[in-house]
Amino acid sequence: ETGVTQTPRHLVMGMTNKKSLKCEQHLGHNAMYWYKQSAKKPLELMFVYNFKEQTENNSVPSRFSPECPNSSHLFLHLHTLQPEDSALYLCASSQDVLRGGDTEAFFGQGTRLTVV
Amino acid sequence: AQKVTQAQTEISVVEKEDVTLDCVYETRDTTYYLFWYKQPPSGELVFLIRRNSFDEQNEISGRYSWNFQKSTSSFNFTITASQVVDSAVYFCALSGRPYNNNDMRFGAGTRLTVKP
């Protein structure tokens, strides 16, 4: 199993649809993240979860709703998206240095989302 | 405020050439971490190196080397004898907190194309 797995790999949805992105990490990490990667823009950090608690929400519109049921799983629920939300959504995980880990994040392969 | 600048948007070289990817950062933190990630066409970001602000030793790993210069706030990445498999987008990133990367900031990335 790869360290961080994201499903689906590709998703096309209409503006009125509701869909969810899933992320699972098999590394025993305690922090998980959602990033958005748009064309010709830097990676944008969207949400951060530490020990299942959301610790950061970087002014993300409410049409994106994260859920972290446990430290291994992270979801991003999508509803009434806009075409400009089309992007690669990357999930990552990491482990605190204080708990024996290193600071680098490990990323999944991403979900390529297209909103039509 | 933290900022990472990768001024080179795209670089194209011929196989076996050496290539340097530039990274300049801004931070007010005295303790920080710098990272390089590789993003191949498959999408996931692959961790390459982490360097903390107290360690200015340059590092070499096979054909890869990194030059950290605090005096110029730069963390440049050199690939020696480039290969076609090195073709990818490379991201430099900065994290200001010592124990996690909740605030990791990425540069815009440099797309490297290595031609046979």
CSV table of C-alpha atoms in Angstrom, one decimal:
chain,number,residue,atom,x,y,z
A,1,GLU,CA,0.0,0.0,0.0
A,2,THR,CA,1.3,3.4,-0.8
A,3,GLY,CA,1.6,5.9,2.1
A,4,VAL,CA,-1.2,8.3,1.2
A,5,THR,CA,-4.0,7.1,-1.0
A,6,GLN,CA,-6.6,9.4,-2.6
A,7,THR,CA,-9.8,8.4,-4.4
A,8,PRO,CA,-11.1,9.1,-6.9
A,9,ARG,CA,-8.1,10.1,-9.1
A,10,HIS,CA,-10.4,12.0,-11.5
A,11,LEU,CA,-13.8,13.5,-10.9
A,12,VAL,CA,-16.1,15.5,-13.2
A,13,MET,CA,-19.1,17.1,-11.5
A,14,GLY,CA,-21.8,19.6,-12.3
A,15,MET,CA,-22.3,22.7,-10.3
A,16,THR,CA,-25.3,21.3,-8.5
A,17,ASN,CA,-23.8,18.0,-7.6
A,18,LYS,CA,-22.6,16.8,-4.2
A,19,LYS,CA,-19.5,14.6,-4.1
A,20,SER,CA,-16.7,13.7,-1.7
A,21,LEU,CA,-13.0,13.2,-2.0
A,22,LYS,CA,-11.4,10.6,0.2
A,23,CYS,CA,-7.9,10.4,1.6
A,24,GLU,CA,-6.3,7.6,3.6
A,25,GLN,CA,-2.9,7.4,5.1
A,26,HIS,CA,-1.1,4.3,6.2
A,27,LEU,CA,1.9,6.0,7.9
A,28,GLY,CA,0.6,6.3,11.4
A,29,HIS,CA,0.8,10.1,11.2
A,30,ASN,CA,-1.2,12.4,13.4
A,31,ALA,CA,-1.8,15.4,11.1
A,32,MET,CA,-3.6,15.5,7.7
A,33,TYR,CA,-4.0,18.3,5.2
A,34,TRP,CA,-5.9,19.3,2.1
A,35,TYR,CA,-4.2,21.4,-0.5
A,36,LYS,CA,-5.5,22.9,-3.7
A,37,GLN,CA,-3.3,23.1,-6.8
A,38,SER,CA,-4.6,25.3,-9.5
A,39,ALA,CA,-2.9,26.0,-12.8
A,40,LYS,CA,-0.1,28.5,-12.5
A,41,LYS,CA,-0.7,29.1,-8.8
A,42,PRO,CA,1.2,28.0,-5.8
A,43,LEU,CA,-0.1,25.2,-3.7
A,44,GLU,CA,-2.7,26.5,-1.4
A,45,LEU,CA,-3.2,25.0,2.1
A,46,MET,CA,-7.0,24.6,2.7
A,47,PHE,CA,-7.5,22.6,5.9
A,48,VAL,CA,-5.4,21.1,8.6
A,49,TYR,CA,-6.3,18.4,11.1
A,50,ASN,CA,-4.2,17.4,14.1
A,51,PHE,CA,-5.4,14.4,16.0
A,52,LYS,CA,-8.8,14.6,14.2
A,53,GLU,CA,-9.3,18.2,15.3
A,54,GLN,CA,-9.4,20.9,12.7
A,55,THR,CA,-6.7,23.4,13.6
A,56,GLU,CA,-6.7,25.5,10.5
A,57,ASN,CA,-9.1,26.7,7.9
A,58,ASN,CA,-7.5,29.1,5.4
A,59,SER,CA,-10.6,31.1,4.5
A,60,VAL,CA,-12.0,28.3,2.4
A,61,PRO,CA,-15.5,28.8,1.0
A,62,SER,CA,-18.2,26.8,2.8
A,63,ARG,CA,-18.9,24.8,-0.4
A,64,PHE,CA,-15.9,22.8,0.7
A,65,SER,CA,-16.5,20.9,3.9
A,66,PRO,CA,-13.8,18.7,5.5
A,67,GLU,CA,-14.3,15.7,7.7
A,68,CYS,CA,-11.8,13.7,9.7
A,69,PRO,CA,-13.4,10.8,11.4
A,70,ASN,CA,-10.0,9.4,12.6
A,71,SER,CA,-6.4,10.2,12.2
A,72,SER,CA,-6.1,7.9,9.2
A,73,HIS,CA,-9.0,9.2,7.1
A,74,LEU,CA,-9.8,12.6,5.7
A,75,PHE,CA,-12.7,13.6,3.5
A,76,LEU,CA,-13.5,16.7,1.5
A,77,HIS,CA,-17.2,17.1,0.8
A,78,LEU,CA,-18.1,19.2,-2.2
A,79,HIS,CA,-21.4,20.9,-3.0
A,80,THR,CA,-22.5,23.6,-5.4
A,81,LEU,CA,-19.0,24.2,-6.7
A,82,GLN,CA,-18.0,26.7,-9.3
A,83,PRO,CA,-15.9,26.1,-12.5
A,84,GLU,CA,-13.0,28.0,-10.9
A,85,ASP,CA,-12.9,25.3,-8.3
A,86,SER,CA,-11.5,23.0,-10.9
A,87,ALA,CA,-8.0,22.0,-9.7
A,88,LEU,CA,-5.9,19.1,-8.4
A,89,TYR,CA,-6.7,18.5,-4.8
A,90,LEU,CA,-3.9,17.0,-2.8
A,91,CYS,CA,-4.0,15.3,0.6
A,92,ALA,CA,-1.0,15.0,2.8
A,93,SER,CA,0.0,13.8,6.2
A,94,SER,CA,2.8,14.3,8.6
A,95,GLN,CA,3.9,13.5,12.1
A,96,ASP,CA,4.9,16.0,14.8
A,97,VAL,CA,8.7,16.0,15.6
A,98,LEU,CA,7.8,16.0,19.3
A,99,ARG,CA,6.1,12.7,18.8
A,100,GLY,CA,9.1,11.1,17.0
A,101,GLY,CA,8.3,12.2,13.5
A,102,ASP,CA,9.8,14.6,11.0
A,103,THR,CA,8.3,17.8,9.6
A,104,GLU,CA,8.0,16.9,6.0
A,105,ALA,CA,4.6,16.0,4.6
A,106,PHE,CA,3.8,13.0,2.5
A,107,PHE,CA,1.4,13.5,-0.3
A,108,GLY,CA,-1.1,11.5,-2.2
A,109,GLN,CA,-1.4,11.5,-6.0
A,110,GLY,CA,-4.3,13.9,-5.9
A,111,THR,CA,-7.8,14.1,-7.3
A,112,ARG,CA,-8.1,16.0,-10.5
A,113,LEU,CA,-11.5,17.8,-10.2
A,114,THR,CA,-13.3,19.4,-13.1
A,115,VAL,CA,-16.5,21.4,-12.4
A,116,VAL,CA,-18.7,21.8,-15.5
B,1,ALA,CA,4.9,37.1,6.4
B,2,GLN,CA,6.4,34.0,4.8
B,3,LYS,CA,7.1,33.8,1.1
B,4,VAL,CA,8.8,31.5,-1.3
B,5,THR,CA,9.9,32.6,-4.8
B,6,GLN,CA,10.9,30.4,-7.6
B,7,ALA,CA,11.6,32.8,-10.3
B,8,GLN,CA,12.2,30.1,-13.0
B,9,THR,CA,8.8,29.0,-14.3
B,10,GLU,CA,10.1,26.5,-16.8
B,11,ILE,CA,13.6,25.2,-17.6
B,12,SER,CA,14.5,22.9,-20.5
B,13,VAL,CA,17.8,21.1,-20.8
B,14,VAL,CA,19.3,18.3,-22.8
B,15,GLU,CA,20.1,15.0,-21.0
B,16,LYS,CA,23.4,15.0,-19.1
B,17,GLU,CA,23.4,18.7,-18.6
B,18,ASP,CA,23.6,20.1,-15.1
B,19,VAL,CA,20.7,22.3,-14.0
B,20,THR,CA,20.1,24.5,-11.0
B,21,LEU,CA,16.7,25.4,-9.7
B,22,ASP,CA,16.6,28.6,-7.7
B,23,CYS,CA,14.6,29.2,-4.5
B,24,VAL,CA,14.5,32.5,-2.5
B,25,TYR,CA,12.6,32.7,0.7
B,26,GLU,CA,11.4,35.4,3.1
B,27,THR,CA,10.6,34.8,6.8
B,28,ARG,CA,10.8,36.6,10.1
B,29,ASP,CA,11.1,33.4,12.0
B,30,THR,CA,14.5,32.6,13.5
B,31,THR,CA,13.7,28.9,13.3
B,32,TYR,CA,12.3,27.5,10.1
B,33,TYR,CA,12.5,24.6,7.7
B,34,LEU,CA,13.1,24.5,4.0
B,35,PHE,CA,12.0,21.7,1.7
B,36,TRP,CA,12.2,20.6,-1.9
B,37,TYR,CA,9.5,18.4,-3.4
B,38,LYS,CA,9.3,16.8,-6.9
B,39,GLN,CA,5.9,16.4,-8.6
B,40,PRO,CA,6.1,14.0,-11.5
B,41,PRO,CA,3.3,13.7,-14.1
B,42,SER,CA,1.5,11.2,-11.8
B,43,GLY,CA,0.6,14.0,-9.5
B,44,GLU,CA,1.9,13.2,-6.0
B,45,LEU,CA,4.5,15.4,-4.4
B,46,VAL,CA,7.6,13.4,-3.6
B,47,PHE,CA,9.7,14.7,-0.6
B,48,LEU,CA,13.4,15.2,-1.6
B,49,ILE,CA,15.0,17.1,1.3
B,50,ARG,CA,14.4,19.0,4.5
B,51,ARG,CA,16.8,21.5,5.9
B,52,ASN,CA,16.5,23.5,9.2
B,53,SER,CA,17.7,27.0,9.6
B,54,PHE,CA,20.5,26.1,11.9
B,55,ASP,CA,22.1,23.7,9.4
B,56,GLU,CA,23.8,25.5,6.6
B,57,GLN,CA,25.8,22.5,5.4
B,58,ASN,CA,25.3,21.7,1.8
B,59,GLU,CA,24.0,18.3,1.0
B,60,ILE,CA,24.6,15.9,-1.8
B,61,SER,CA,22.5,12.9,-2.5
B,62,GLY,CA,23.6,11.1,-5.7
B,63,ARG,CA,23.1,13.5,-8.6
B,64,TYR,CA,21.2,15.9,-6.4
B,65,SER,CA,22.8,18.7,-4.3
B,66,TRP,CA,21.4,21.6,-2.3
B,67,ASN,CA,23.1,24.9,-1.5
B,68,PHE,CA,21.6,26.7,1.5
B,69,GLN,CA,22.8,30.3,2.0
B,70,LYS,CA,21.2,32.2,4.8
B,71,SER,CA,23.0,35.4,3.9
B,72,THR,CA,21.0,35.5,0.6
B,73,SER,CA,17.9,33.6,1.8
B,74,SER,CA,18.4,31.0,-0.9
B,75,PHE,CA,18.0,27.3,-1.0
B,76,ASN,CA,19.0,26.2,-4.5
B,77,PHE,CA,18.8,22.7,-6.0
B,78,THR,CA,21.2,21.3,-8.5
B,79,ILE,CA,20.8,18.2,-10.6
B,80,THR,CA,24.0,16.9,-12.1
B,81,ALA,CA,24.0,15.0,-15.3
B,82,SER,CA,20.3,15.3,-15.7
B,83,GLN,CA,18.2,12.4,-17.0
B,84,VAL,CA,14.8,12.3,-18.8
B,85,VAL,CA,13.3,10.8,-15.6
B,86,ASP,CA,14.1,14.1,-13.8
B,87,SER,CA,11.4,15.8,-15.8
B,88,ALA,CA,8.9,17.1,-13.3
B,89,VAL,CA,7.7,20.2,-11.5
B,90,TYR,CA,9.9,21.0,-8.5
B,91,PHE,CA,8.6,22.9,-5.5
B,92,CYS,CA,10.5,24.7,-2.8
B,93,ALA,CA,8.7,25.2,0.5
B,94,LEU,CA,9.1,26.9,3.8
B,95,SER,CA,7.7,26.2,7.2
B,96,GLY,CA,8.0,28.6,10.1
B,97,ARG,CA,7.0,26.3,12.9
B,98,PRO,CA,9.6,23.8,14.2
B,99,TYR,CA,7.3,21.0,15.0
B,100,ASN,CA,4.8,20.7,12.2
B,101,ASN,CA,4.1,22.0,8.8
B,102,ASN,CA,0.7,23.5,9.4
B,103,ASP,CA,1.9,26.7,7.8
B,104,MET,CA,4.0,25.3,5.0
B,105,ARG,CA,4.2,27.7,2.1
B,106,PHE,CA,5.1,26.6,-1.4
B,107,GLY,CA,6.7,28.4,-4.2
B,108,ALA,CA,5.0,28.4,-7.6
B,109,GLY,CA,7.2,25.6,-8.8
B,110,THR,CA,9.7,25.2,-11.7
B,111,ARG,CA,8.8,22.9,-14.5
B,112,LEU,CA,11.9,21.0,-15.6
B,113,THR,CA,12.0,19.3,-19.0
B,114,VAL,CA,14.9,17.1,-19.8
B,115,LYS,CA,15.2,16.2,-23.4
B,116,PRO,CA,16.9,13.0,-24.7
